[in-house]
Amino acid sequence: MYVAVKGGEAAIENAHAWLAEERRGDKSVAELSVAQIREQLALAVNRVMAEGSLYDPDLAALAIKQARGDLIEAIFLIRAYRTTLPRFGVSEPIDTGAMDCDRRISATFKDLPGGQVLGPTFDYTHRLLDFKLAADGEVPAAPVRDTSPAPVPHVAEFLNDEGLMEEAPHDDTPPPDLTREPLEMPADRALRLQALTRSDEGFTLGLAYSTQRGYARNHAFVGELRIGAVPVEMDIPELGFSVEIGEITVTECETVNQFQGSKTEPPQFTRGYGLVFGQTERKAISMALVDRALRWQELGEDFVGAPAQDAEFVLYHADNIQATGFLEHIKLPHYVDFQSELELVRKLRREAMQNTMQEAAE
């Protein structure tokens, strides 16, 4: 038990000590290691890396442990740590066409080069509690994968060959870096995609769901969803060419959306795009749907007032760290502000009572 004491500093130190005790939990239960979190809570680790804008599974697992499983707090820790890191350079754009796919599915074409690869997914599982896990039962061995699969083309290329898919715009202008510069409106697509990658998964999912329910007229097919490892290359000026410096796992989603045409564009299929660190497919699909909804202006579509079409609403409210900071600050002391409002309400009540009494006397 902790005894309440007067004085802010001592109270805060006691709160920190109590937090550390609560984080550890019952000491008769083995402590959860960072390695266990990294390997067995991988989807939580992936979300923290994606929304924290730092690809480091060990640090993400450490943040989850420190935050007692509060993923938004863990994301906050990762972003704060990220600001202390030096920047050595900029990598080349990753080539997702060269991805070593663990999972690759399409809802638009059944038979496609490279085939459908279901991979590790909850899609076909029964949503029933597996009590074998509580009993620490053995898990079945996964099938042996081909260790050197050939790169598989993107599904959108099939529609490109027929001229049915909008051409992807090519712009060599370096995009602004949202991790180093504040968000400014209007935001071009490159900046919007950065913001959506870092956005809160639940918020983005809700917006994406709203587009499917008719708010934005955004009927989408998953052209392709792929998850796998891609090499990261960096140009070395002293060498005069790029070298591979590592490998990261990403989830990429490209949606195919019907488009009736406009004054500036012919009828064709249009794209929505999502790319996120790790296996984070719900986020990548949501991101692609919201990305497409935000493109209404460049495609010459009508603005129907849908939340997912409003770039300022989406981008200024999607960041869970900003939202958390503004939300949780109201639990901190606001004694002076409240006292001023309290005096104002008392004054208004006195004046109202005096007016009532004066009217009654008349």
Tab-separated table of C-alpha atoms in Angstrom:
chain	number	residue	atom	x	y	z
A	1	MET	CA	0.000	0.000	0.000
A	2	TYR	CA	1.202	3.486	-0.806
A	3	VAL	CA	0.519	6.298	1.612
A	4	ALA	CA	-0.726	9.517	0.074
A	5	VAL	CA	1.643	12.401	0.718
A	6	LYS	CA	1.478	16.106	0.135
A	7	GLY	CA	3.706	17.554	-2.571
A	8	GLY	CA	3.668	16.946	-6.291
A	9	GLU	CA	7.175	15.474	-6.731
A	10	ALA	CA	6.825	12.852	-4.028
A	11	ALA	CA	3.354	11.898	-5.255
A	12	ILE	CA	4.642	11.467	-8.809
A	13	GLU	CA	7.553	9.290	-7.636
A	14	ASN	CA	5.128	7.106	-5.708
A	15	ALA	CA	2.863	6.864	-8.753
A	16	HIS	CA	5.826	5.699	-10.857
A	17	ALA	CA	6.772	3.089	-8.270
A	18	TRP	CA	3.204	1.835	-8.096
A	19	LEU	CA	3.066	1.678	-11.891
A	20	ALA	CA	6.240	-0.456	-11.979
A	21	GLU	CA	4.713	-2.825	-9.421
A	22	GLU	CA	1.478	-3.108	-11.367
A	23	ARG	CA	3.417	-3.675	-14.594
A	24	ARG	CA	5.270	-6.625	-13.087
A	25	GLY	CA	2.098	-8.190	-11.699
A	26	ASP	CA	2.085	-11.358	-9.599
A	27	LYS	CA	5.741	-12.320	-9.053
A	28	SER	CA	4.782	-15.970	-8.794
A	29	VAL	CA	4.068	-15.814	-12.534
A	30	ALA	CA	7.066	-15.806	-14.857
A	31	GLU	CA	7.943	-12.374	-16.207
A	32	LEU	CA	7.135	-11.746	-19.858
A	33	SER	CA	10.327	-11.140	-21.827
A	34	VAL	CA	10.816	-8.707	-24.687
A	35	ALA	CA	11.692	-11.658	-26.942
A	36	GLN	CA	8.397	-13.385	-26.086
A	37	ILE	CA	6.418	-10.246	-26.933
A	38	ARG	CA	8.336	-9.826	-30.186
A	39	GLU	CA	7.782	-13.415	-31.308
A	40	GLN	CA	4.322	-14.205	-29.914
A	41	LEU	CA	2.546	-10.839	-30.027
A	42	ALA	CA	3.864	-9.963	-33.468
A	43	LEU	CA	0.697	-8.243	-34.703
A	44	ALA	CA	0.769	-5.845	-31.753
A	45	VAL	CA	4.463	-5.230	-32.413
A	46	ASN	CA	3.706	-4.533	-36.071
A	47	ARG	CA	1.061	-1.965	-35.202
A	48	VAL	CA	3.413	-0.146	-32.839
A	49	MET	CA	6.125	-0.041	-35.508
A	50	ALA	CA	3.710	1.204	-38.168
A	51	GLU	CA	2.060	3.956	-36.149
A	52	GLY	CA	5.317	4.798	-34.393
A	53	SER	CA	7.143	5.234	-37.724
A	54	LEU	CA	10.108	3.123	-36.632
A	55	TYR	CA	10.873	-0.370	-37.905
A	56	ASP	CA	12.488	-2.119	-34.944
A	57	PRO	CA	10.660	-5.187	-33.546
A	58	ASP	CA	12.798	-5.303	-30.385
A	59	LEU	CA	12.135	-1.683	-29.458
A	60	ALA	CA	8.438	-2.040	-30.263
A	61	ALA	CA	8.238	-5.114	-28.013
A	62	LEU	CA	10.048	-3.236	-25.234
A	63	ALA	CA	7.605	-0.335	-25.581
A	64	ILE	CA	4.640	-2.713	-25.316
A	65	LYS	CA	6.082	-4.212	-22.131
A	66	GLN	CA	6.793	-0.798	-20.637
A	67	ALA	CA	3.282	0.398	-21.547
A	68	ARG	CA	1.619	-2.654	-19.933
A	69	GLY	CA	0.086	-3.569	-23.284
A	70	ASP	CA	-1.378	-0.115	-23.984
A	71	LEU	CA	-0.502	0.108	-27.674
A	72	ILE	CA	-1.111	3.847	-28.009
A	73	GLU	CA	1.209	4.496	-25.069
A	74	ALA	CA	3.749	2.163	-26.694
A	75	ILE	CA	3.440	4.074	-29.977
A	76	PHE	CA	4.037	7.309	-28.042
A	77	LEU	CA	7.211	5.836	-26.519
A	78	ILE	CA	8.501	4.751	-29.923
A	79	ARG	CA	7.854	8.131	-31.518
A	80	ALA	CA	9.576	9.898	-28.631
A	81	TYR	CA	12.603	7.607	-28.960
A	82	ARG	CA	12.646	8.081	-32.725
A	83	THR	CA	13.226	11.809	-32.331
A	84	THR	CA	16.572	11.085	-30.629
A	85	LEU	CA	17.973	9.052	-33.531
A	86	PRO	CA	20.429	10.587	-36.010
A	87	ARG	CA	19.549	10.445	-39.689
A	88	PHE	CA	22.293	9.073	-41.932
A	89	GLY	CA	20.504	9.285	-45.254
A	90	VAL	CA	17.470	8.304	-47.288
A	91	SER	CA	16.860	4.840	-48.717
A	92	GLU	CA	15.739	4.083	-52.240
A	93	PRO	CA	12.007	3.411	-52.799
A	94	ILE	CA	11.271	-0.234	-52.007
A	95	ASP	CA	10.230	-2.500	-54.872
A	96	THR	CA	7.171	-4.425	-53.691
A	97	GLY	CA	7.140	-6.279	-56.999
A	98	ALA	CA	10.240	-8.109	-55.763
A	99	MET	CA	8.544	-9.052	-52.487
A	100	ASP	CA	9.090	-12.519	-51.034
A	101	CYS	CA	5.393	-13.053	-50.325
A	102	ASP	CA	4.190	-14.910	-47.249
A	103	ARG	CA	0.629	-13.999	-48.195
A	104	ARG	CA	-0.783	-12.802	-51.493
A	105	ILE	CA	-4.477	-12.800	-52.358
A	106	SER	CA	-6.722	-11.136	-54.896
A	107	ALA	CA	-10.489	-10.679	-54.776
A	108	THR	CA	-10.617	-9.701	-58.455
A	109	PHE	CA	-8.846	-12.563	-60.247
A	110	LYS	CA	-8.984	-16.205	-59.206
A	111	ASP	CA	-6.173	-17.504	-61.391
A	112	LEU	CA	-3.129	-15.288	-61.608
A	113	PRO	CA	0.608	-15.792	-62.069
A	114	GLY	CA	2.175	-16.785	-58.789
A	115	GLY	CA	-1.147	-18.085	-57.483
A	116	GLN	CA	-3.151	-17.199	-54.425
A	117	VAL	CA	-1.092	-17.662	-51.252
A	118	LEU	CA	-3.294	-17.705	-48.161
A	119	GLY	CA	-0.382	-17.532	-45.741
A	120	PRO	CA	-0.849	-17.060	-41.973
A	121	THR	CA	-4.368	-15.641	-41.636
A	122	PHE	CA	-7.376	-15.630	-39.332
A	123	ASP	CA	-9.720	-15.408	-42.336
A	124	TYR	CA	-10.689	-19.081	-42.362
A	125	THR	CA	-10.494	-19.865	-38.659
A	126	HIS	CA	-13.504	-20.447	-36.413
A	127	ARG	CA	-13.847	-17.647	-33.884
A	128	LEU	CA	-13.830	-20.062	-30.980
A	129	LEU	CA	-11.521	-19.944	-28.000
A	130	ASP	CA	-8.739	-22.515	-28.325
A	131	PHE	CA	-8.245	-23.897	-24.839
A	132	LYS	CA	-5.224	-25.864	-26.017
A	133	LEU	CA	-3.358	-22.574	-25.929
A	134	ALA	CA	-4.232	-22.176	-22.254
A	135	ALA	CA	-2.848	-25.669	-21.673
A	136	ASP	CA	0.377	-24.798	-23.522
A	137	GLY	CA	-0.343	-27.388	-26.159
A	138	GLU	CA	1.991	-28.040	-29.059
A	139	VAL	CA	1.219	-26.266	-32.313
A	140	PRO	CA	1.243	-28.171	-35.609
A	141	ALA	CA	4.249	-27.635	-37.830
A	142	ALA	CA	3.748	-25.276	-40.763
A	143	PRO	CA	4.322	-26.629	-44.277
A	144	VAL	CA	7.748	-26.133	-45.782
A	145	ARG	CA	7.899	-23.034	-47.997
A	146	ASP	CA	9.843	-22.571	-51.168
A	147	THR	CA	12.991	-20.792	-50.017
A	148	SER	CA	13.533	-18.991	-53.323
A	149	PRO	CA	10.155	-18.006	-54.789
A	150	ALA	CA	10.066	-15.993	-57.986
A	151	PRO	CA	8.787	-12.396	-57.818
A	152	VAL	CA	5.111	-12.147	-58.728
A	153	PRO	CA	3.597	-9.264	-60.731
A	154	HIS	CA	1.027	-6.893	-59.307
A	155	VAL	CA	-2.575	-7.693	-60.229
A	156	ALA	CA	-3.187	-4.128	-61.394
A	157	GLU	CA	-0.749	-4.748	-64.246
A	158	PHE	CA	-3.326	-7.041	-65.897
A	159	LEU	CA	-5.813	-4.163	-66.047
A	160	ASN	CA	-3.055	-1.821	-67.171
A	161	ASP	CA	-2.430	-4.048	-70.188
A	162	GLU	CA	-6.027	-3.483	-71.338
A	163	GLY	CA	-5.948	0.225	-70.597
A	164	LEU	CA	-8.725	-0.196	-68.021
A	165	MET	CA	-6.769	1.073	-65.027
A	166	GLU	CA	-5.806	4.670	-64.462
A	167	GLU	CA	-2.145	5.330	-65.039
A	168	ALA	CA	-0.171	5.712	-61.849
A	169	PRO	CA	1.176	9.278	-61.717
A	170	HIS	CA	4.933	9.641	-61.822
A	171	ASP	CA	6.399	12.458	-59.769
A	172	ASP	CA	10.098	12.552	-58.890
A	173	THR	CA	9.653	15.472	-56.501
A	174	PRO	CA	10.861	14.396	-53.018
A	175	PRO	CA	7.762	14.209	-50.814
A	176	PRO	CA	7.647	16.139	-47.542
A	177	ASP	CA	8.597	14.167	-44.435
A	178	LEU	CA	5.725	14.126	-41.951
A	179	THR	CA	8.009	12.815	-39.194
A	180	ARG	CA	10.122	15.986	-39.395
A	181	GLU	CA	7.694	18.642	-40.637
A	182	PRO	CA	4.202	19.499	-39.345
A	183	LEU	CA	1.177	18.619	-41.425
A	184	GLU	CA	0.046	21.444	-43.664
A	185	MET	CA	-3.082	21.730	-45.755
A	186	PRO	CA	-3.804	21.284	-48.561
A	187	ALA	CA	-1.926	17.986	-48.501
A	188	ASP	CA	-0.949	16.159	-51.669
A	189	ARG	CA	-1.401	12.409	-51.982
A	190	ALA	CA	2.146	11.561	-50.852
A	191	LEU	CA	1.615	13.458	-47.608
A	192	ARG	CA	-1.863	11.994	-47.117
A	193	LEU	CA	-0.501	8.464	-47.494
A	194	GLN	CA	2.170	9.171	-44.879
A	195	ALA	CA	-0.466	10.418	-42.467
A	196	LEU	CA	-2.684	7.391	-43.096
A	197	THR	CA	0.226	5.002	-42.540
A	198	ARG	CA	0.799	6.559	-39.096
A	199	SER	CA	-2.910	6.923	-38.352
A	200	ASP	CA	-4.775	5.098	-35.625
A	201	GLU	CA	-5.964	1.751	-36.928
A	202	GLY	CA	-9.378	1.968	-35.283
A	203	PHE	CA	-10.063	5.476	-36.567
A	204	THR	CA	-9.004	4.555	-40.105
A	205	LEU	CA	-11.048	1.350	-39.967
A	206	GLY	CA	-14.137	3.330	-38.975
A	207	LEU	CA	-13.660	5.758	-41.850
A	208	ALA	CA	-13.090	2.899	-44.300
A	209	TYR	CA	-16.242	1.171	-43.060
A	210	SER	CA	-18.198	4.383	-43.589
A	211	THR	CA	-17.157	4.436	-47.260
A	212	GLN	CA	-18.439	0.889	-47.704
A	213	ARG	CA	-21.783	1.865	-46.190
A	214	GLY	CA	-22.314	4.581	-48.775
A	215	TYR	CA	-20.606	7.627	-47.293
A	216	ALA	CA	-18.384	8.533	-50.287
A	217	ARG	CA	-19.763	6.213	-53.017
A	218	ASN	CA	-16.650	4.118	-52.770
A	219	HIS	CA	-17.316	0.549	-53.905
A	220	ALA	CA	-13.955	-1.198	-53.844
A	221	PHE	CA	-12.505	-4.602	-54.657
A	222	VAL	CA	-9.245	-5.789	-53.153
A	223	GLY	CA	-7.197	-6.010	-56.307
A	224	GLU	CA	-4.327	-7.408	-54.321
A	225	LEU	CA	-3.171	-7.812	-50.768
A	226	ARG	CA	0.381	-8.982	-50.273
A	227	ILE	CA	2.545	-9.421	-47.201
A	228	GLY	CA	6.205	-10.247	-47.270
A	229	ALA	CA	9.808	-9.173	-47.015
A	230	VAL	CA	11.359	-6.568	-49.288
A	231	PRO	CA	14.997	-5.442	-49.428
A	232	VAL	CA	15.902	-1.884	-48.477
A	233	GLU	CA	18.654	-0.263	-50.505
A	234	MET	CA	20.595	2.919	-49.930
A	235	ASP	CA	22.682	4.891	-52.363
A	236	ILE	CA	26.304	5.213	-51.216
A	237	PRO	CA	27.893	8.260	-52.894
A	238	GLU	CA	31.418	6.942	-52.335
A	239	LEU	CA	30.550	3.756	-54.214
A	240	GLY	CA	28.404	5.286	-56.924
A	241	PHE	CA	25.663	2.668	-56.603
A	242	SER	CA	23.045	1.360	-54.163
A	243	VAL	CA	23.661	-1.450	-51.704
A	244	GLU	CA	21.186	-3.511	-49.705
A	245	ILE	CA	21.266	-2.483	-46.060
A	246	GLY	CA	18.517	-4.683	-44.699
A	247	GLU	CA	15.110	-6.227	-45.153
A	248	ILE	CA	11.709	-5.263	-43.801
A	249	THR	CA	8.296	-6.911	-43.799
A	250	VAL	CA	5.447	-4.828	-45.152
A	251	THR	CA	1.771	-5.194	-46.035
A	252	GLU	CA	0.628	-3.704	-49.322
A	253	CYS	CA	-2.962	-3.334	-50.479
A	254	GLU	CA	-4.186	-1.996	-53.801
A	255	THR	CA	-7.908	-1.627	-54.286
A	256	VAL	CA	-9.722	-1.463	-57.619
A	257	ASN	CA	-12.585	1.008	-57.683
A	258	GLN	CA	-15.162	1.487	-60.389
A	259	PHE	CA	-15.155	4.991	-61.853
A	260	GLN	CA	-17.881	6.234	-64.174
A	261	GLY	CA	-15.736	9.014	-65.553
A	262	SER	CA	-15.863	12.770	-65.211
A	263	LYS	CA	-15.303	15.903	-67.268
A	264	THR	CA	-11.575	15.308	-67.064
A	265	GLU	CA	-11.242	11.505	-66.896
A	266	PRO	CA	-12.707	8.638	-68.991
A	267	PRO	CA	-14.557	5.660	-67.446
A	268	GLN	CA	-11.957	3.347	-65.949
A	269	PHE	CA	-10.871	1.634	-62.765
A	270	THR	CA	-9.113	3.748	-60.172
A	271	ARG	CA	-6.789	2.873	-57.325
A	272	GLY	CA	-6.680	3.089	-53.588
A	273	TYR	CA	-3.370	2.311	-51.946
A	274	GLY	CA	-2.100	1.230	-48.548
A	275	LEU	CA	1.392	0.275	-47.354
A	276	VAL	CA	2.195	-0.465	-43.717
A	277	PHE	CA	5.053	-2.005	-41.731
A	278	GLY	CA	4.670	-5.672	-40.763
A	279	GLN	CA	1.628	-7.896	-41.178
A	280	THR	CA	-1.019	-5.221	-40.716
A	281	GLU	CA	-3.595	-6.078	-43.349
A	282	ARG	CA	-6.702	-4.582	-41.714
A	283	LYS	CA	-4.883	-1.253	-41.539
A	284	ALA	CA	-3.566	-1.512	-45.115
A	285	ILE	CA	-7.030	-2.226	-46.540
A	286	SER	CA	-8.582	0.578	-44.494
A	287	MET	CA	-5.867	2.925	-45.640
A	288	ALA	CA	-6.495	2.054	-49.293
A	289	LEU	CA	-10.233	2.722	-48.968
A	290	VAL	CA	-9.706	6.080	-47.285
A	291	ASP	CA	-6.989	7.021	-49.766
A	292	ARG	CA	-9.426	6.461	-52.636
A	293	ALA	CA	-12.154	8.487	-50.928
A	294	LEU	CA	-9.749	11.399	-50.481
A	295	ARG	CA	-8.966	11.442	-54.214
A	296	TRP	CA	-12.408	12.753	-55.224
A	297	GLN	CA	-11.102	16.177	-56.213
A	298	GLU	CA	-8.230	15.073	-58.442
A	299	LEU	CA	-10.567	12.650	-60.221
A	300	GLY	CA	-13.223	15.295	-60.793
A	301	GLU	CA	-15.855	13.608	-58.617
A	302	ASP	CA	-18.527	15.346	-56.607
A	303	PHE	CA	-18.009	16.051	-52.925
A	304	VAL	CA	-20.949	14.435	-51.168
A	305	GLY	CA	-20.040	15.562	-47.675
A	306	ALA	CA	-18.733	12.191	-46.499
A	307	PRO	CA	-16.281	12.316	-43.558
A	308	ALA	CA	-13.757	10.169	-45.446
A	309	GLN	CA	-13.697	12.739	-48.280
A	310	ASP	CA	-12.782	15.627	-46.003
A	311	ALA	CA	-8.977	15.705	-45.952
A	312	GLU	CA	-8.766	18.190	-43.086
A	313	PHE	CA	-11.140	16.135	-40.928
A	314	VAL	CA	-9.357	12.865	-41.708
A	315	LEU	CA	-5.743	13.974	-41.432
A	316	TYR	CA	-6.101	16.268	-38.432
A	317	HIS	CA	-7.918	13.622	-36.382
A	318	ALA	CA	-6.252	10.388	-37.509
A	319	ASP	CA	-3.107	10.640	-35.393
A	320	ASN	CA	-3.707	8.828	-32.109
A	321	ILE	CA	-0.753	10.478	-30.363
A	322	GLN	CA	-2.048	13.977	-31.025
A	323	ALA	CA	-5.566	12.882	-30.106
A	324	THR	CA	-4.391	11.193	-26.906
A	325	GLY	CA	-2.341	14.184	-25.823
A	326	PHE	CA	-5.203	16.610	-26.298
A	327	LEU	CA	-7.723	14.256	-24.721
A	328	GLU	CA	-5.711	13.221	-21.672
A	329	HIS	CA	-4.445	16.680	-20.826
A	330	ILE	CA	-7.881	17.489	-19.393
A	331	LYS	CA	-7.231	15.133	-16.449
A	332	LEU	CA	-4.264	17.269	-15.386
A	333	PRO	CA	-4.776	20.215	-12.979
A	334	HIS	CA	-6.970	22.978	-14.375
A	335	TYR	CA	-7.695	24.627	-11.060
A	336	VAL	CA	-7.327	28.234	-12.203
A	337	ASP	CA	-9.419	27.727	-15.340
A	338	PHE	CA	-12.162	25.994	-13.410
A	339	GLN	CA	-12.242	28.619	-10.658
A	340	SER	CA	-12.713	31.366	-13.240
A	341	GLU	CA	-15.587	29.457	-14.857
A	342	LEU	CA	-17.054	28.706	-11.432
A	343	GLU	CA	-17.094	32.399	-10.557
A	344	LEU	CA	-18.648	33.198	-13.945
A	345	VAL	CA	-21.481	30.692	-13.431
A	346	ARG	CA	-22.117	32.001	-9.893
A	347	LYS	CA	-22.274	35.553	-11.226
A	348	LEU	CA	-24.689	34.583	-14.004
A	349	ARG	CA	-26.915	32.751	-11.518
A	350	ARG	CA	-26.968	35.771	-9.181
A	351	GLU	CA	-27.904	38.066	-12.035
A	352	ALA	CA	-30.595	35.670	-13.238
A	353	MET	CA	-32.039	35.419	-9.723
A	354	GLN	CA	-32.036	39.196	-9.316
A	355	ASN	CA	-33.821	39.609	-12.644
A	356	THR	CA	-36.399	37.015	-11.615
A	357	MET	CA	-37.032	38.762	-8.279
A	358	GLN	CA	-37.252	42.142	-9.980
A	359	GLU	CA	-39.796	40.843	-12.503
A	360	ALA	CA	-41.836	39.300	-9.685
A	361	ALA	CA	-41.828	42.608	-7.766
A	362	GLU	CA	-43.080	44.455	-10.805
